[in-house]
């Protein structure tokens, strides 16, 4: 066992020096400033008190620094996971109740345990079965739902619902009771943040500010919006004119919490925890990989599972909520020059200081400001061009994407991601159950063989050559049986079938039985089965099998050898009996 | 819509002639004689009254003749499905109760509906995901459990249990109360049937009886055992000396039954019905394919689902039980010369006559005789050499097989097959998530490129050529990202990476995004990405993508072209910019 693998902190901590410390500290300050409004906002999105967002940005960051393999990933509450948390916990208890808070802790703990176990069992590859179009569709649809769910805070009206239609209908019904000052704040913040994204950075660049600081200042726009609107609300007494504010937030470090171990609650939250784990992991690992690649570093997906899992467990014991690696904050961390996960630990200190000292200051922070922050952030997740691109490239991928979007918008996040995962898997199983293969013929005058359906090639009615384009294993073996038997049934004068195996890397036990069945059935039909271009390692395993002894035909080194021999154009020296092959064929891949 | 596809009866009925009628009638008589004791025995194995087995061998056969695509498959109660029925229904109600009977009908109906729906949705390929070693292990273990469960009838003692251990412990505890006459009958029938299998056919052949009649006579041995032991029991009054007999069986045609529609019951039986459907379908379709191939016929797996599904629905409305295509009886049907499914319909008439007229005669049939029939039949399912063969051929297949056997023996059939399916799927997902690929180098002095780990080849530290051996899609795309980025991280002087794509048949939208990510990440690391030997259809789709425009490197027709160009050994005319490729590459597969 290599401790550096399981405790990636050991890879960088021993060589930690002063220069790195400087970079990491600077990055931590910038990320802290960005993370404070985000943490408050995503806690609100999850239906939790704002301080929970701060708590979830402390211990998890420290734990990730120990167990995570990305040097620059910043973990904490993120939009999509917060939305999924709200959907899951909202079915257990009403918002604001102690049960709601408790269920969020249990959700974080379960998700943490699942991720950690998957990491220990090295199941990171399972995340691959969520196809990109499904993830992209899910995130786009979630972004739309989140934006719609926050509109009520900008308008200052009541509305609720778990899908887009419910939300919009609820909003439309309450448009008469819009609160003027709230709307003014909301629109102002929206306009400001939009303008900052659009024009602040180019403007700063034009004023001679270098690229990186310009970028950092742009990213700090939300904290400015928070400060200004909080001061305005306090100064003008807007909270007394109907502007909803965050209110009293307890000051202090995260409390130690013990998630409940009620088996009923656990089984109710099981599916939600699993989905949150998968979505969070997929999002986090793709951010981590993108950033690592920029510096030619690598992350280990299985260890990332452990890193995220332990972070969530830490969140559940310190009054937090489900967390994962966020895109925006990780990019800021990276751009600000973070070199090691120590930057994350320093950020945790920063957020800790904020939780201790700054909470009294945010009592007058308007909720509309947070809502506007969320809307601007999540609308950047909505990727409509991707829908068009997918349509243009692949209809089956598009179908999976569209189904995911429609179900997410129309029925909610959990159904949406479940349908997406299900469709991805079904598509995958379907596709891998049909191996590519082609009947080939000889390119006249050459030793080459090509697909008879695409090229003008020589064929022979007594001989069929089937090029198998994939490895053979149980999922596609039966389809090969079908293909071969159909070939035999279609061509009445057939005497020989050659399987050209240059693309076959593996033949598993099921496929071996299928080959035996094919051989036996062809024998019943008076057709001989031959193999050509079998790779060395595959031949090594075949040699000791019954199939090899019962094979009615021969083994040829090349398809051309088979062609000549089986048409009687050679002297019979080109073929071998399978059982006589004593050594590894020289034709290894 | 082609009616012949959905009603395969239309393929053979219009041309039905006298000669075929003769063959089918003869086969029907022979199968009827064989099926009577089997039907009684498998009903008993399922814990149902004996007449249920007869009923399940009437309507389903007629319906299969209309919808099934195999010319010779004989459907009816079979051993493994009967065992699974007993396990499922036994959890709902005690044997002998009307609820038990009703649950068996519901199980047949649910399984029938599932199979039919799967057929209509053309989901037959799903059965491919049960690997052969798992099926083989499951059937071997089931055979052992069935044999053990019947021992009590041969001994004339009480014992029950759903796994091997429970059964054997139960038997051992009751060995003191063995009933002598029962044991005598049981052992005599066992010995007789064993001897018939072993010596009757060779003996008859030696006496000059031709092969086929000799075979038929051997297969009729069970009916002889039934007749003799029934007569003996009746004549000697053995039933009064403790020999358990079948007892009064109502004479008459199958009753019309209406399965219950209790949603609680349906959800309790859902998983069992699904497992029975899958196992029954897999067993049936492999028998059907084997027999069809012998006459160069074909079966359509999707339509087979419909055929088996409607047969089960028919069973559920005529007092039957879950049915499927049986191995032994189908082989007998085939060997006896059946040419069309009409033979099945005639068999149904034969069994109907038996149900009407012969049932009074079997009142004295000893249960020990049926049990002995079952034991001899199922022990032929036990294939221990397959375990050794699988071990020798593939360790991972062996692990899946062993787990299936152990769980089936130790915990019961449902857990066993569930573990088997789960393991098969996990194995499949795992395997397909890692595409085969190899870093290749040039065979000195040639245009060929081979795996650097297996061959002494030329390489270049500024250039890495990765041969991708499989199609790229979402399940393995991320693994390719890892492989490429690891390659880049490992070779510091690297300037160019070439993906040699001769084995890539498809690049789906997810894999395209992975290629984009690889391209962008390599760009950040100052490494250019090139493609070589891309197939025509794949290139056609790539041409209109953003990836094509952003590709940092070139597209080469051959790996050798890439090698020369990227080492500066050519004049730069061998490469194309991806975006400039206007027509289909001439190198089609």
PDB file of N, CA and C in Angstrom, chain A residues 23 54 61 77 157 159 220 227 267 286 377 528:
ATOM      1  N   UNK A  23       1.391  32.191  -3.187  1.00  0.00           N
ATOM      2  CA  UNK A  23       0.382  32.007  -4.232  1.00  0.00           C
ATOM      3  C   UNK A  23      -0.928  31.499  -3.644  1.00  0.00           C
ATOM      4  N   UNK A  54     -22.196  28.657   4.671  1.00  0.00           N
ATOM      5  CA  UNK A  54     -20.849  28.993   5.168  1.00  0.00           C
ATOM      6  C   UNK A  54     -20.210  27.772   5.829  1.00  0.00           C
ATOM      7  N   UNK A  61     -13.532  21.735   2.866  1.00  0.00           N
ATOM      8  CA  UNK A  61     -12.351  22.194   2.137  1.00  0.00           C
ATOM      9  C   UNK A  61     -11.071  21.656   2.770  1.00  0.00           C
ATOM     10  N   UNK A  77     -20.906  24.193  -1.530  1.00  0.00           N
ATOM     11  CA  UNK A  77     -22.249  24.048  -2.098  1.00  0.00           C
ATOM     12  C   UNK A  77     -22.226  24.531  -3.551  1.00  0.00           C
ATOM     13  N   UNK A 157     -42.568  37.906  -4.472  1.00  0.00           N
ATOM     14  CA  UNK A 157     -43.882  37.244  -4.356  1.00  0.00           C
ATOM     15  C   UNK A 157     -43.683  35.806  -3.876  1.00  0.00           C
ATOM     16  N   UNK A 159     -44.291  31.773  -4.489  1.00  0.00           N
ATOM     17  CA  UNK A 159     -44.538  30.778  -5.540  1.00  0.00           C
ATOM     18  C   UNK A 159     -43.701  29.562  -5.201  1.00  0.00           C
ATOM     19  N   UNK A 220     -15.346  39.495  -8.483  1.00  0.00           N
ATOM     20  CA  UNK A 220     -15.703  39.997  -7.153  1.00  0.00           C
ATOM     21  C   UNK A 220     -16.961  40.855  -7.193  1.00  0.00           C
ATOM     22  N   UNK A 227     -22.641  44.059  -0.684  1.00  0.00           N
ATOM     23  CA  UNK A 227     -22.318  45.162   0.236  1.00  0.00           C
ATOM     24  C   UNK A 227     -23.228  46.366  -0.002  1.00  0.00           C
ATOM     25  N   UNK A 267     -33.747   5.151   4.145  1.00  0.00           N
ATOM     26  CA  UNK A 267     -34.212   4.493   2.924  1.00  0.00           C
ATOM     27  C   UNK A 267     -34.993   5.469   2.050  1.00  0.00           C
ATOM     28  N   UNK A 286     -15.028  16.404 -13.876  1.00  0.00           N
ATOM     29  CA  UNK A 286     -14.712  17.006 -15.171  1.00  0.00           C
ATOM     30  C   UNK A 286     -14.052  18.371 -14.983  1.00  0.00           C
ATOM     31  N   UNK A 377     -25.519  33.400 -12.176  1.00  0.00           N
ATOM     32  CA  UNK A 377     -24.568  32.280 -12.170  1.00  0.00           C
ATOM     33  C   UNK A 377     -25.114  31.086 -12.944  1.00  0.00           C
ATOM     34  N   UNK A 528     -18.335 -25.414 -43.425  1.00  0.00           N
ATOM     35  CA  UNK A 528     -17.171 -25.440 -42.537  1.00  0.00           C
ATOM     36  C   UNK A 528     -16.847 -24.035 -42.041  1.00  0.00           C
TER      37      UNK A 528
END
